[in-house]
PDB file of C-alpha atoms in Angstrom:
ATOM      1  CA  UNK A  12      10.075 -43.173  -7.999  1.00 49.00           C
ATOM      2  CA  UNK A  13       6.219 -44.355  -8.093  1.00 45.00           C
ATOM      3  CA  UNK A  14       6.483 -45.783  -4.723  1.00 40.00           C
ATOM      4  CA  UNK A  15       8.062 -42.636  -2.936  1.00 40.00           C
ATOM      5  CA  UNK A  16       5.334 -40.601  -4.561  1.00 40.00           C
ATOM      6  CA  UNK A  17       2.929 -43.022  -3.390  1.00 39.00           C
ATOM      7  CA  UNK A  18       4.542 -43.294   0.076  1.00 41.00           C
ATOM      8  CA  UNK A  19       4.298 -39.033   0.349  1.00 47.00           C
ATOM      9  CA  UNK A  20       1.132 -38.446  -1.214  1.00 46.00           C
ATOM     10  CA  UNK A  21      -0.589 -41.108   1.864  1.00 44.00           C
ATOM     11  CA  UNK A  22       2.058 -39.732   4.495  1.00 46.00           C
ATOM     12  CA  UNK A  23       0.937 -35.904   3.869  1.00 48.00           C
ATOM     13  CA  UNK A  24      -2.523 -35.858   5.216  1.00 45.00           C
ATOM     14  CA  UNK A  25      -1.354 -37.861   8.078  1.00 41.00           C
ATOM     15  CA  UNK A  26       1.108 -35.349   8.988  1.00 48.00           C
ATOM     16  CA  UNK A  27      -0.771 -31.956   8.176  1.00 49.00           C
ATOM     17  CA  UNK A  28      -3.317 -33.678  10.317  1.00 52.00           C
ATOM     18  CA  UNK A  29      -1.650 -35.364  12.836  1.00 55.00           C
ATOM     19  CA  UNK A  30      -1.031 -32.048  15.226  1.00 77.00           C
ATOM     20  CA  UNK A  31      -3.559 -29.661  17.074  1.00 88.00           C
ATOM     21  CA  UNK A  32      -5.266 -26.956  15.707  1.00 92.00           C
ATOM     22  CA  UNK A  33      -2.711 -24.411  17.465  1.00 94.00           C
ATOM     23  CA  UNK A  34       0.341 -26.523  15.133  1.00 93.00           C
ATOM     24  CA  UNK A  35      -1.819 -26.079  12.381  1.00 95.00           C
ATOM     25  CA  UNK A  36      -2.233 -22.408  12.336  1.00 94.00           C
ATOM     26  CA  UNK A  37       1.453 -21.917  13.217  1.00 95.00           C
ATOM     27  CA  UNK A  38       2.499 -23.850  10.199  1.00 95.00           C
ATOM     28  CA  UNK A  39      -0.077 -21.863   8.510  1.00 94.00           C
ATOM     29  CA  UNK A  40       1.568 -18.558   9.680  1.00 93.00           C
ATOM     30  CA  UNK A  41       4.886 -19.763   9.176  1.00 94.00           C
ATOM     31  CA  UNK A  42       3.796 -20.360   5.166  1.00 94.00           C
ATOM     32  CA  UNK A  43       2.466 -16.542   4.937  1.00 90.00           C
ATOM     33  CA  UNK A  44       5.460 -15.347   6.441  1.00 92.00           C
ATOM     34  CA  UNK A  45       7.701 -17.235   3.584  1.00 93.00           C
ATOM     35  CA  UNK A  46       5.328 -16.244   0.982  1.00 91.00           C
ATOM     36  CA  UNK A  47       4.525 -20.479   0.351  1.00 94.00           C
ATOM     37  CA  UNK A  48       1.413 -19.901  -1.126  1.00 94.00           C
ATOM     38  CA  UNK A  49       1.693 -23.355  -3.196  1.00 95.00           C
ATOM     39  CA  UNK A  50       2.829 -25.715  -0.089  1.00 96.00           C
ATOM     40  CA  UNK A  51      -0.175 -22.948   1.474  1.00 95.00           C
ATOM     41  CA  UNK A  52      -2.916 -24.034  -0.824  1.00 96.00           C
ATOM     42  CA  UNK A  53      -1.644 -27.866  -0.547  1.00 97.00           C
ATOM     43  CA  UNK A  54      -2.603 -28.224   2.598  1.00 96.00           C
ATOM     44  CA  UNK A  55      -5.744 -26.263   2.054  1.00 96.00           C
ATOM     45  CA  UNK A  56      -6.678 -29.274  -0.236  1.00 96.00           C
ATOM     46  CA  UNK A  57      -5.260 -31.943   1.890  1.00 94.00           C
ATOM     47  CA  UNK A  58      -8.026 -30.577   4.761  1.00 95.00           C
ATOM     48  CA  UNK A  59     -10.542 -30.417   2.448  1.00 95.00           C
ATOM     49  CA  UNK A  60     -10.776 -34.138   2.095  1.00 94.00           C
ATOM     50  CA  UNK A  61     -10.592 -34.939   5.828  1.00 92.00           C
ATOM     51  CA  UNK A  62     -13.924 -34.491   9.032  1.00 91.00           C
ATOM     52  CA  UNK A  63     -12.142 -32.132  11.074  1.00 93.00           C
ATOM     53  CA  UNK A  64     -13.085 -31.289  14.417  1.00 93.00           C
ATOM     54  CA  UNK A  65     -14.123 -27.922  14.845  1.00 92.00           C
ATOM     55  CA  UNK A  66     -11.154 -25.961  16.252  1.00 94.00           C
ATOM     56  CA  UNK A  67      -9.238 -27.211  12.923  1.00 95.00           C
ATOM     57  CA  UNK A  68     -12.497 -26.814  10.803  1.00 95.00           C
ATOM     58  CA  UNK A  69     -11.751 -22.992  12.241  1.00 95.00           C
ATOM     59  CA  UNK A  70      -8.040 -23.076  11.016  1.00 96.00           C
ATOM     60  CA  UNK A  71      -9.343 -24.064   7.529  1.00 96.00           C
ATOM     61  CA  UNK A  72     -11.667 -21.616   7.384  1.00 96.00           C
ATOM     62  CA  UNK A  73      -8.798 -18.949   7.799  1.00 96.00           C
ATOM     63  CA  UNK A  74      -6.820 -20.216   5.569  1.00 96.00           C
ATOM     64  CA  UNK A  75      -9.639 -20.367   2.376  1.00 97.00           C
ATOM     65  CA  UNK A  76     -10.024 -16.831   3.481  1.00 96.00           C
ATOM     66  CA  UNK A  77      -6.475 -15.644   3.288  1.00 95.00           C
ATOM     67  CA  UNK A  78      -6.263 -18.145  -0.182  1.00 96.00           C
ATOM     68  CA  UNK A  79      -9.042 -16.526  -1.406  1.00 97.00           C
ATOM     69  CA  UNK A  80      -7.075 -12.725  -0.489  1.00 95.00           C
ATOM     70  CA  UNK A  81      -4.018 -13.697  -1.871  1.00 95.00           C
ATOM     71  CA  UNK A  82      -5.410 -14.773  -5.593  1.00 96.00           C
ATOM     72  CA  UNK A  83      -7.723 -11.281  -5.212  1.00 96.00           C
ATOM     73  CA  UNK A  84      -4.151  -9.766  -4.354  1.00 95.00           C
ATOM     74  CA  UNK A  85      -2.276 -11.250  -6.774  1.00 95.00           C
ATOM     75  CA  UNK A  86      -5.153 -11.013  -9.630  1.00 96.00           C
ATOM     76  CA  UNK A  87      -5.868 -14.320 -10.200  1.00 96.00           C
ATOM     77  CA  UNK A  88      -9.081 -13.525 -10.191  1.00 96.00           C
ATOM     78  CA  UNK A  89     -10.031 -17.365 -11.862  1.00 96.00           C
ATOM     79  CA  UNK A  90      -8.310 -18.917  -9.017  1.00 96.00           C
ATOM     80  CA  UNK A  91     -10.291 -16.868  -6.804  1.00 96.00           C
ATOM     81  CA  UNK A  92     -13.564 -17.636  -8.194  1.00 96.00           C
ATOM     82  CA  UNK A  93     -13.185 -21.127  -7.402  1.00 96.00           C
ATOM     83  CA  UNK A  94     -11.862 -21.416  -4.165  1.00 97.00           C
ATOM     84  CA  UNK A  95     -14.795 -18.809  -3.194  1.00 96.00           C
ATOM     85  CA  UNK A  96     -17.535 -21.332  -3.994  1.00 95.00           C
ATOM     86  CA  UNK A  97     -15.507 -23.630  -1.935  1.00 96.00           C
ATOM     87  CA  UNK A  98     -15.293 -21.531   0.649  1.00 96.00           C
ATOM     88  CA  UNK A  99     -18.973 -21.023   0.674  1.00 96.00           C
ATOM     89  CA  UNK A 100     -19.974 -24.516   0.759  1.00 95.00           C
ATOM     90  CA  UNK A 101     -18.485 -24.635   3.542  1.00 95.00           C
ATOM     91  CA  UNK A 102     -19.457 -21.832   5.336  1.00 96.00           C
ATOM     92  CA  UNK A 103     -23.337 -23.296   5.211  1.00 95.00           C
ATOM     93  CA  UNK A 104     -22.551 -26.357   6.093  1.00 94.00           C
ATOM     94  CA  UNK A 105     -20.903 -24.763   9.555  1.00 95.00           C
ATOM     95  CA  UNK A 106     -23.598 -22.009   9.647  1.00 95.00           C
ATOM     96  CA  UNK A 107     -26.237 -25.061   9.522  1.00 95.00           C
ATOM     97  CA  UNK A 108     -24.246 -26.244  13.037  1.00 93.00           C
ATOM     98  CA  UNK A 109     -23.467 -23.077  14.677  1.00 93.00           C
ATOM     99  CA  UNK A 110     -26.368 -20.725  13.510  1.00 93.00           C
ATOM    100  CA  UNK A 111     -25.365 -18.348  16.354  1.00 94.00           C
ATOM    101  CA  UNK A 112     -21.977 -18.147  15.175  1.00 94.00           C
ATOM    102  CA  UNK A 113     -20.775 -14.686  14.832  1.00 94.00           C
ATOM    103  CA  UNK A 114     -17.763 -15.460  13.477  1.00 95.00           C
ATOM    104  CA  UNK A 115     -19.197 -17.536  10.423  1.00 95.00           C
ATOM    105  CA  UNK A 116     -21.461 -14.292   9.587  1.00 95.00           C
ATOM    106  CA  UNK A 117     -18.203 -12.792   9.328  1.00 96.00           C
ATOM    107  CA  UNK A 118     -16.855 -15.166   6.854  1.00 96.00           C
ATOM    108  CA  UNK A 119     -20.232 -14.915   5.387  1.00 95.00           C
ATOM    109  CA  UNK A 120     -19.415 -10.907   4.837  1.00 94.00           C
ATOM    110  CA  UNK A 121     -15.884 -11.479   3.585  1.00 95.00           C
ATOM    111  CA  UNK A 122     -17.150 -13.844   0.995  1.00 94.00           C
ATOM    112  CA  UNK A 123     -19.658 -11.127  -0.286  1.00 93.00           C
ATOM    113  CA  UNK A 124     -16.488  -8.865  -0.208  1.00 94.00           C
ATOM    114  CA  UNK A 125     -14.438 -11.205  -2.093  1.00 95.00           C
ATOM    115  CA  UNK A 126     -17.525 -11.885  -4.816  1.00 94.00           C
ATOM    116  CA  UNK A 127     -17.427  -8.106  -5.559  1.00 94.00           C
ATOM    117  CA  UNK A 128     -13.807  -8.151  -5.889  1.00 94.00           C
ATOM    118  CA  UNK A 129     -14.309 -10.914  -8.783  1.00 94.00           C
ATOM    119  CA  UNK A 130     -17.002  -9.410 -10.167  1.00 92.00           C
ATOM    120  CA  UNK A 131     -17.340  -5.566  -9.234  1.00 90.00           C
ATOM    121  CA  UNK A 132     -20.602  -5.245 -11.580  1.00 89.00           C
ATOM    122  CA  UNK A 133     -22.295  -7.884  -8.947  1.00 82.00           C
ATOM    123  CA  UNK A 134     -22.018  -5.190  -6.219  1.00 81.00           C
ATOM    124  CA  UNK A 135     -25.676  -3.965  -6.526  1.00 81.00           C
ATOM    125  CA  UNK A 136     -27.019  -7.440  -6.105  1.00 79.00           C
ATOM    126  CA  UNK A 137     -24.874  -8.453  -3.916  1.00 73.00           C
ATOM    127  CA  UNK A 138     -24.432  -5.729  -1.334  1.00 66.00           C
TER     128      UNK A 138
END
């Protein structure tokens, strides 16, 4: 039993990685559409650990963002909180790369959003 668990936990990363950004997102869409927000966040945290080129750096991006939405949704507001400072670790370390990036200053806005939506009596300061 050890040794399958072994065997899947190095096998997973190779296979969540192994396709193209445009695979990536579909399995990503295919998990919303089920409602798989554990296998959802799973990945999340098996592309955490990898250097991912930038078109799945992209994917990964999108899906700490709809993470992130789905524990504000669901009111797991703890859950939330941490996967936001994740999220915004990484969004400087991509802003420090593409500082022309308009799509990163979005992120950048949605993360403000999603900091209010933790903790509404931050709005002042953080708006």
């Amino acid at each position: 039993m050890r040794l399958l668990l072994f065997l899947i936990t190095i096998t997973l990363p190779i296979k969540v990685l192994g396709g193209d950004a445009n695979s990536l997102n579909k399995r990503f869409t295919g998990l919303y559409l089920n409602g798989n927000m554990v296998e959802w966040k799973r990945i999340v945290d098996s592309l955490r650990v990898h250097k991912l080129d930038n078109d799945k750096e992209l994917v990964l991006l999108y899906a700490e963002y709809g993470l992130i939405g789905n524990y504000i949704g669901t009111k797991e507001m703890d859950k939330a909180a941490k996967e936001i400072s994740v999220f915004e670790g990484r969004l400087l370390s991509v802003l420090k790369r593409k500082p022309n990036d308009g799509e990163i200053y979005a992120f950048m806005a949605a993360m403000v959003a999603f900091k209010i939506a933790v903790n509404p009596w931050k709005a002042p300061f953080l708006s």
